[in-house]
mmCIF file of C-alpha atoms in Angstrom:
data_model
loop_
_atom_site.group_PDB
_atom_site.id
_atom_site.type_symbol
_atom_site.label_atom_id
_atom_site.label_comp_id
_atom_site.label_asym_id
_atom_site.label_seq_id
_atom_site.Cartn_x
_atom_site.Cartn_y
_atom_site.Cartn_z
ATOM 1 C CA UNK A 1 5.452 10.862 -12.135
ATOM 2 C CA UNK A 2 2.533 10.473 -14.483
ATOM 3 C CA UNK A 3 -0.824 11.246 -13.548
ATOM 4 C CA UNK A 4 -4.323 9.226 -14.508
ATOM 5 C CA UNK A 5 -6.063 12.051 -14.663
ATOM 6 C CA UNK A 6 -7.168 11.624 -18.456
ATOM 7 C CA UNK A 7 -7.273 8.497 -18.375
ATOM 8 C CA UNK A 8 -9.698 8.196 -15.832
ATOM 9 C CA UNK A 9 -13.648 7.998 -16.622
ATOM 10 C CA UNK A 10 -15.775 10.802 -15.708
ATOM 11 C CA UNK A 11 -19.061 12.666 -16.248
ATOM 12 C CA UNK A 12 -19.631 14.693 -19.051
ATOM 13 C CA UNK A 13 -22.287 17.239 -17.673
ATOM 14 C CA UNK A 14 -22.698 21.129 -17.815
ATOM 15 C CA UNK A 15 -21.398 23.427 -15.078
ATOM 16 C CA UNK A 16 -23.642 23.005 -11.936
ATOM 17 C CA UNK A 17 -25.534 20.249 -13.376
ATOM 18 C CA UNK A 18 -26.385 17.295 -10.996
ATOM 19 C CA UNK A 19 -25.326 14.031 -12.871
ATOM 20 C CA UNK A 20 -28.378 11.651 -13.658
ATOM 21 C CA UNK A 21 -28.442 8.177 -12.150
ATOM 22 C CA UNK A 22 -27.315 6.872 -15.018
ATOM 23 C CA UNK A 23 -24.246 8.674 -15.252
ATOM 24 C CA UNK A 24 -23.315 8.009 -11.661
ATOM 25 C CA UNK A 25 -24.145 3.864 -12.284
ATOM 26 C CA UNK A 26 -21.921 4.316 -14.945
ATOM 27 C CA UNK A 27 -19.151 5.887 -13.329
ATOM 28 C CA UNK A 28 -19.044 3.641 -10.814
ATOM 29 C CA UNK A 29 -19.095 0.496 -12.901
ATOM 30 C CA UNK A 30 -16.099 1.875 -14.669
ATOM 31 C CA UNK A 31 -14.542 2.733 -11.876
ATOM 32 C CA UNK A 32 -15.456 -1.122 -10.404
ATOM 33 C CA UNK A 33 -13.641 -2.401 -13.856
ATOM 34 C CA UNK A 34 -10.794 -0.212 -13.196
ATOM 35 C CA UNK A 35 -9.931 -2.082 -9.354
ATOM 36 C CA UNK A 36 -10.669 -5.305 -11.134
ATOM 37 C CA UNK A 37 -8.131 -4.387 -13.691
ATOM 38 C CA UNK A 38 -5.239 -4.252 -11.560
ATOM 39 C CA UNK A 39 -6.379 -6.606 -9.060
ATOM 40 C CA UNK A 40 -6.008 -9.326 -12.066
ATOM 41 C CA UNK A 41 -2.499 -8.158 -13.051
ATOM 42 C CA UNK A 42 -0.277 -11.283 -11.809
ATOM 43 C CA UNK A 43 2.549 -9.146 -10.960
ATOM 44 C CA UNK A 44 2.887 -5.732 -10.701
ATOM 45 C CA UNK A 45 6.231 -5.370 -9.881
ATOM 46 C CA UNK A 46 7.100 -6.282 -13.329
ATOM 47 C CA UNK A 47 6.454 -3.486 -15.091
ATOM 48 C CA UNK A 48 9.157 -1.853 -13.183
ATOM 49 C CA UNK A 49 12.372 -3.288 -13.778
ATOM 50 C CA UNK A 50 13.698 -0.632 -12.521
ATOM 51 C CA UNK A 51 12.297 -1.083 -8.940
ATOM 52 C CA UNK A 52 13.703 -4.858 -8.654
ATOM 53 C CA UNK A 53 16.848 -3.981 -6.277
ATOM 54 C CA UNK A 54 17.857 -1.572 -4.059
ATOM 55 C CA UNK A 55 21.669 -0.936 -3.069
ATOM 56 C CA UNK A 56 22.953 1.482 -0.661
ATOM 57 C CA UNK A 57 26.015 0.956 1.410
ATOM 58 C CA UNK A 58 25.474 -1.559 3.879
ATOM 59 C CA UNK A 59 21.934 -2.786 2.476
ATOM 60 C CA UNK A 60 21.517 -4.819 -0.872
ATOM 61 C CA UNK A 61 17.782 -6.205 -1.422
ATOM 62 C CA UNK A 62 16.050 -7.235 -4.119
ATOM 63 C CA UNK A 63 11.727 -7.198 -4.564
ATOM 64 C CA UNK A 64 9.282 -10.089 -4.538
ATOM 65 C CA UNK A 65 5.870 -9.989 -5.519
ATOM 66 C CA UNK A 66 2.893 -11.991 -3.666
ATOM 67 C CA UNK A 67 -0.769 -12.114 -2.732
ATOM 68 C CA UNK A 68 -2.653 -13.006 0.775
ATOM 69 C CA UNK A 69 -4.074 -16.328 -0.309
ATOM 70 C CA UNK A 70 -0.386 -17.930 -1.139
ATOM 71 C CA UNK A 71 1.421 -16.738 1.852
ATOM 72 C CA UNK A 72 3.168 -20.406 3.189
ATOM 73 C CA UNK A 73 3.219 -20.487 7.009
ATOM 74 C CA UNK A 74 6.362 -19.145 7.465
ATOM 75 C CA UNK A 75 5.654 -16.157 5.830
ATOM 76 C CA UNK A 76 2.705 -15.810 7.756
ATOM 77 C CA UNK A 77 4.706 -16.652 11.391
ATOM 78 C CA UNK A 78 7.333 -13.591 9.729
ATOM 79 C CA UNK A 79 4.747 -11.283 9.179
ATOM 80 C CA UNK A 80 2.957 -11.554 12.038
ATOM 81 C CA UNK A 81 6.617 -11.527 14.158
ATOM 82 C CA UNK A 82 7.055 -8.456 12.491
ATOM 83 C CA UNK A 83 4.563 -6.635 12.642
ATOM 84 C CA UNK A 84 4.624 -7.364 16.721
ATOM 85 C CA UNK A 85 8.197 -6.069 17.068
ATOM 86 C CA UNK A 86 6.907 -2.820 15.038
ATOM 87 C CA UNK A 87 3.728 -2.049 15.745
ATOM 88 C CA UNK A 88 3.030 -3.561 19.702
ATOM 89 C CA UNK A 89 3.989 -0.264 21.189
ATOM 90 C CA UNK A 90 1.985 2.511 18.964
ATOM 91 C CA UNK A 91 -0.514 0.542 19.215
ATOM 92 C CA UNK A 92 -0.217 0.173 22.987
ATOM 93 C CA UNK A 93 -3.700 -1.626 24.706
ATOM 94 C CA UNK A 94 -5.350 -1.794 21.018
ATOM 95 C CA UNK A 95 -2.683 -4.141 19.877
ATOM 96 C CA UNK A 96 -4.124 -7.320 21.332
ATOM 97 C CA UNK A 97 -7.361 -6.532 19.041
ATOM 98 C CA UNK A 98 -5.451 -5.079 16.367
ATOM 99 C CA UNK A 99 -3.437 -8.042 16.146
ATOM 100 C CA UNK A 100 -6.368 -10.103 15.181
ATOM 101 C CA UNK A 101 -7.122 -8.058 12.737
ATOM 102 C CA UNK A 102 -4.287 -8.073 10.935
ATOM 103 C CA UNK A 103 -4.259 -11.740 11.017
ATOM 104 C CA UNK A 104 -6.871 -12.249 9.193
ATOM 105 C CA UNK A 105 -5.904 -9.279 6.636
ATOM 106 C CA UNK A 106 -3.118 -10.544 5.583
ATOM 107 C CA UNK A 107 -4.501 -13.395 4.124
ATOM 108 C CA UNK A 108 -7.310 -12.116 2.067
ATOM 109 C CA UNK A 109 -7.163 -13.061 -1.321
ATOM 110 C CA UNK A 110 -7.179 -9.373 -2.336
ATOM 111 C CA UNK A 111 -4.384 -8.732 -0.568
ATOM 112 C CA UNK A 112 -0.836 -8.053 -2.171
ATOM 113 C CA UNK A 113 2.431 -7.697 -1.310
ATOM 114 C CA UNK A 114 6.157 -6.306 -2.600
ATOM 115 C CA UNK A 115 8.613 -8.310 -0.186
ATOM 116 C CA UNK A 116 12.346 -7.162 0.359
ATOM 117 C CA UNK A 117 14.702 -9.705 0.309
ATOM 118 C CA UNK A 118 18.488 -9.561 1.608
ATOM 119 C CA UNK A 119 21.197 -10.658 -0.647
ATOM 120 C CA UNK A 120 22.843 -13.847 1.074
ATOM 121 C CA UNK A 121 26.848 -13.946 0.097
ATOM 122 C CA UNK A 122 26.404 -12.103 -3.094
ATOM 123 C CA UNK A 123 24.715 -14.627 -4.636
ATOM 124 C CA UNK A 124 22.778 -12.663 -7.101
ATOM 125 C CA UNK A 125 22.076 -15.099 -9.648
ATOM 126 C CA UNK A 126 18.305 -14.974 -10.726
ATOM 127 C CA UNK A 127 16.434 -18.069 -10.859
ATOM 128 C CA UNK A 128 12.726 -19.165 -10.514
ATOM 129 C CA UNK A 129 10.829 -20.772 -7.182
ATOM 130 C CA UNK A 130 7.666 -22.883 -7.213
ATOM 131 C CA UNK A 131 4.501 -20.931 -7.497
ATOM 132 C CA UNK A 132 3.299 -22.031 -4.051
ATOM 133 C CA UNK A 133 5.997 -20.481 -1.898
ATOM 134 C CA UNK A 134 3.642 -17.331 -2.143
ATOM 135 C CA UNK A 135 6.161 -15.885 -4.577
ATOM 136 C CA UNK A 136 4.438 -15.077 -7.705
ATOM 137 C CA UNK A 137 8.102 -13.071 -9.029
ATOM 138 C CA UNK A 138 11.416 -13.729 -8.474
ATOM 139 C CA UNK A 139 14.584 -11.884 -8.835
ATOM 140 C CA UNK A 140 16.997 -14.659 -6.813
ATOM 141 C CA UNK A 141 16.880 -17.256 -4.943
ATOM 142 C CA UNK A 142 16.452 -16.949 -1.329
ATOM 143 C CA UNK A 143 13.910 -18.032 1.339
ATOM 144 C CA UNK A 144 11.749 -16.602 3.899
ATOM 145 C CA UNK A 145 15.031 -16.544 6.502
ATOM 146 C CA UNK A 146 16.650 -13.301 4.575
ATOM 147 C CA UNK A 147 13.050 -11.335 4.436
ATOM 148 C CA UNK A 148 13.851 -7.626 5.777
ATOM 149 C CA UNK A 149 10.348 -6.185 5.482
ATOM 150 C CA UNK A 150 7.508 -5.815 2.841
ATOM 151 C CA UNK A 151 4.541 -4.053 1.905
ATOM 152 C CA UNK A 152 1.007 -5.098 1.738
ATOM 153 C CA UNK A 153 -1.083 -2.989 -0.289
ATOM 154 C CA UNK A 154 -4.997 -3.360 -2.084
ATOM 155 C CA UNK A 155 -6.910 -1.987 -5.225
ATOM 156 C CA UNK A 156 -10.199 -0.511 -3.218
ATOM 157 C CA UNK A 157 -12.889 2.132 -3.218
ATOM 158 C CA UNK A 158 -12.335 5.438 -1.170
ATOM 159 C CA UNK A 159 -15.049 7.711 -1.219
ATOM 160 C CA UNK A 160 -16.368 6.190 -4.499
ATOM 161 C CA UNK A 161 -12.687 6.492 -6.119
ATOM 162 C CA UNK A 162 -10.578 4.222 -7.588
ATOM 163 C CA UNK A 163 -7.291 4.444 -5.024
ATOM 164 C CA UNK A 164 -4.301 1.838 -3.821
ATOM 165 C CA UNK A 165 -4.580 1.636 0.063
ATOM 166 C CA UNK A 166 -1.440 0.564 1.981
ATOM 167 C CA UNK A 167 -1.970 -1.557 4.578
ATOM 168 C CA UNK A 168 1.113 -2.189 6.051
ATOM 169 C CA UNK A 169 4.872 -0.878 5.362
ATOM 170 C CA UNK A 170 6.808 -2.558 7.759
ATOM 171 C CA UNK A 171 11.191 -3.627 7.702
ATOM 172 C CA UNK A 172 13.297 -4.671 10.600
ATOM 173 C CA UNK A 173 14.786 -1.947 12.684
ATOM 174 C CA UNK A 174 18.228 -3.293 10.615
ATOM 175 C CA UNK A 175 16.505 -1.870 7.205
ATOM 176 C CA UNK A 176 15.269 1.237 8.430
ATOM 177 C CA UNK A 177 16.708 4.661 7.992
ATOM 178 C CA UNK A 178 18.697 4.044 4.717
ATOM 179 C CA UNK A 179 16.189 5.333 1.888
ATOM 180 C CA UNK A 180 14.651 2.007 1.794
ATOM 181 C CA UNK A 181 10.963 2.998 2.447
ATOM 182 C CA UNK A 182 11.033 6.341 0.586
ATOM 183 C CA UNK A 183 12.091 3.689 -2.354
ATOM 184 C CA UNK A 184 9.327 1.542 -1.440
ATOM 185 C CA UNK A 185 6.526 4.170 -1.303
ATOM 186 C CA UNK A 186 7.764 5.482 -4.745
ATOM 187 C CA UNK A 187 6.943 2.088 -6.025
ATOM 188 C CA UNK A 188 3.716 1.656 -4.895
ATOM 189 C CA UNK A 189 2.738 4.925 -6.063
ATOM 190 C CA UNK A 190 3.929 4.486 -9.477
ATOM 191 C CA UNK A 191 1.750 1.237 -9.400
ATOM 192 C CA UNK A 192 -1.033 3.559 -8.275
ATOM 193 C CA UNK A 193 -0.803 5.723 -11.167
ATOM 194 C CA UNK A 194 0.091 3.266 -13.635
ATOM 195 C CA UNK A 195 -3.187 1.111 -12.931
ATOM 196 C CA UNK A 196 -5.029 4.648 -13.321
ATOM 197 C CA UNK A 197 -5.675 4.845 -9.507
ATOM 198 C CA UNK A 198 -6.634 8.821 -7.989
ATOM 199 C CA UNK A 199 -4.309 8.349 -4.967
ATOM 200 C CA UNK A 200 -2.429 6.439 -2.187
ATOM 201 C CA UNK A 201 -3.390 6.075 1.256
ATOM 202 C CA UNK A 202 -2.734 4.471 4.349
ATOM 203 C CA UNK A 203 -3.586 4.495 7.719
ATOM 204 C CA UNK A 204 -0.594 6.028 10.801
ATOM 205 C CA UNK A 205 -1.227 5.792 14.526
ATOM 206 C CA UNK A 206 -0.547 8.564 15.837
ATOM 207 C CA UNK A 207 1.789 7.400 18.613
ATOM 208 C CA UNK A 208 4.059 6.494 15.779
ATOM 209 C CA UNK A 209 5.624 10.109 15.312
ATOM 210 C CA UNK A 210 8.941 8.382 13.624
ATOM 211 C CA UNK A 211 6.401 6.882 10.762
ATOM 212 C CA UNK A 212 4.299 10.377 10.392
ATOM 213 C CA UNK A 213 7.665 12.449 10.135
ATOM 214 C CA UNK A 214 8.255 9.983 7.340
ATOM 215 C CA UNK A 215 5.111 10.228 5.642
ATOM 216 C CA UNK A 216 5.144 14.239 5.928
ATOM 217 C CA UNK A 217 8.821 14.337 4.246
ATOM 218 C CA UNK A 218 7.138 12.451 1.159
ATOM 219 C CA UNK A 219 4.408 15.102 1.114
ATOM 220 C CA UNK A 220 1.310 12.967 2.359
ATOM 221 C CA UNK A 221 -1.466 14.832 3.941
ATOM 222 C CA UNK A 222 -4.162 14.192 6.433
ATOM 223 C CA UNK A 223 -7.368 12.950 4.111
ATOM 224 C CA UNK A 224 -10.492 14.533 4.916
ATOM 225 C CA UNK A 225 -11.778 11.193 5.329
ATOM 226 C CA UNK A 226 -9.755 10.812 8.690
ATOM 227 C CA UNK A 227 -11.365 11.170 11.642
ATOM 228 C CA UNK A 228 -9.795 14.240 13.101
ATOM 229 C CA UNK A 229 -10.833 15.634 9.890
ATOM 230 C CA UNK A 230 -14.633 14.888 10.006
ATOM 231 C CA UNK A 231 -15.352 15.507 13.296
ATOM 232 C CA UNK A 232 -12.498 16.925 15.592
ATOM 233 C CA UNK A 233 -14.196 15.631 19.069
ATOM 234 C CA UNK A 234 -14.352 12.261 17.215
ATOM 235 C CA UNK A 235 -10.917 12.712 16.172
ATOM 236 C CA UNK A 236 -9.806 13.557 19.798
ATOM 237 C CA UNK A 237 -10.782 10.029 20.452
ATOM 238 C CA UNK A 238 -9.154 7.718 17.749
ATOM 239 C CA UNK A 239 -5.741 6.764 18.017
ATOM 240 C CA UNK A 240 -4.920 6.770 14.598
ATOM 241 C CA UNK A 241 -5.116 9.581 10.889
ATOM 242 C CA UNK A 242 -5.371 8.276 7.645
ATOM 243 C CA UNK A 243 -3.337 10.138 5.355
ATOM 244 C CA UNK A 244 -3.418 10.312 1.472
ATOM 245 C CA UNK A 245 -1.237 11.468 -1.610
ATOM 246 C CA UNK A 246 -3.739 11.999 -4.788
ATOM 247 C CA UNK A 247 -3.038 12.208 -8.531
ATOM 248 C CA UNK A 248 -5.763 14.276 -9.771
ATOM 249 C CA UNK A 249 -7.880 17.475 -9.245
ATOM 250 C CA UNK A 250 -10.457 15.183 -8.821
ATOM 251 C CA UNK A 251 -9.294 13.029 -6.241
ATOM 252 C CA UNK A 252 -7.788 15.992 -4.092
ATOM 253 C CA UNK A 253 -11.155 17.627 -4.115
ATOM 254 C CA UNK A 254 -12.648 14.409 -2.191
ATOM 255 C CA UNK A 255 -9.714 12.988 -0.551
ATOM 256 C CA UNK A 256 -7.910 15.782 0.833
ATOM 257 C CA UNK A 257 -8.710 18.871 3.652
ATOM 258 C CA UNK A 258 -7.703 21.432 1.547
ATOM 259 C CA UNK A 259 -3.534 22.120 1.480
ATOM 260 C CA UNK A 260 -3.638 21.060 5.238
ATOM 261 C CA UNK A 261 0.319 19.659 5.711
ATOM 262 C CA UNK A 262 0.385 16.626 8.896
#
């Protein structure tokens, strides 16, 4: 997979030498440009044509690209019924909180997504849909009844570093288990590195043991940013680690505990 590492700005300053203001205002307004970069890209799925379908025995899908602000209502009412038949019991008494939250994520105009579509009687044949079905790329026709999962993922700021953070990762329980989220998390980190992000990361309660076994396999570790890692009292009390995979010497110096495996 290529890295950003030279393509991403940096300081130019002797060994041991604290940058100047200047440099660091710099920095971060190039690192601003780069998040405002890829937010603006229309669709990022196509620039992997390679990434459009997945087929396995059992499972053929194909990839959708949206964004928060265009979701239609059922898309929303799918979402949100998803994320309730994953997510209600790691979560346990939080979810009725956390649920609100994610409302009102999903939504945001910064928000995008990759959906996974199910093939519907092998009809494969590619076509277009209107622009306000919260579809901004299609691969075939098909509505919101054949969704088996998606991703929703954002362009932000992690400890003053350019980085793709994935919100959610969620597919019905008939979707899981066949490759189909290794595939998924492959894609996003290619779009990572290909809009010159430092890393991916993404937040994993820690009730969920099926979803950090997962994680672990595809070599994420615990960022020093989570809360077990900052403070282990403090991190004794959340429910929840935030794990990363970086790109770049760089971003492993700031977003990762050393080697430190989940």
């Amino acid at each position: 997979m290529a890295t950003a590492e030279k393509k991403r700005p940096r300081i130019s300053s002797g060994a041991g030498r604290r940058p100047s203001r200047k440099e660091v205002l710099e920095r971060k307004k190039a690192f601003n440009e780069l998040i405002r970069k890829a937010i603006a890209v229309k669709d990022h799925l196509e620039q992997f044509p390679a990434f459009h379908k997945f087929q396995i025995k059992g499972l053929s899908v194909y990839l959708e690209s949206g964004r928060g602000d265009k979701l239609t209502l059922p898309m929303r009412k799918y979402i949100q019924n998803l994320l309730k038949v994953n997510m209600e019991e790691p979560y346990g008494a939080e979810w009725s909180s956390e649920e609100k939250i994610k409302r009102q994520e999903m939504v945001a105009p910064e928000a995008r997504y990759i959906f996974i579509k199910q093939y519907l009687n092998g009809f494969t044949t590619e076509c277009s849909m209107n622009q306000d079905a919260g579809v901004e790329h299609n691969h075939a026709p098909c509505n919101e009844g054949c969704l088996v999962g998606f991703v929703h993922y954002r362009f932000v700021l992690e400890e003053e570093l350019p980085v793709v953070y994935v919100y959610e990762l969620q597919m019905e329980p008939s979707a899981q288990g066949k490759g189909l989220g290794k595939f998924m998390m492959q894609l996003i980190e290619q779009i990572a590195c290909k809009n010159q992000m430092g890393a991916v990361m993404l937040t994993v309660q820690k009730a969920n043991t099926q979803a950090m076994a997962f994680y672990t396999k595809l070599r994420y570790v615990i960022s020093s940013t989570s809360p077990s890692q900052v403070d282990p009292q403090i991190g004794l009390e959340k429910s929840y680690e935030i794990l990363c995979k970086t790109f770049d010497s760089e971003a492993k110096s700031k977003l990762e505990d050393g080697d430190k495996e989940l």
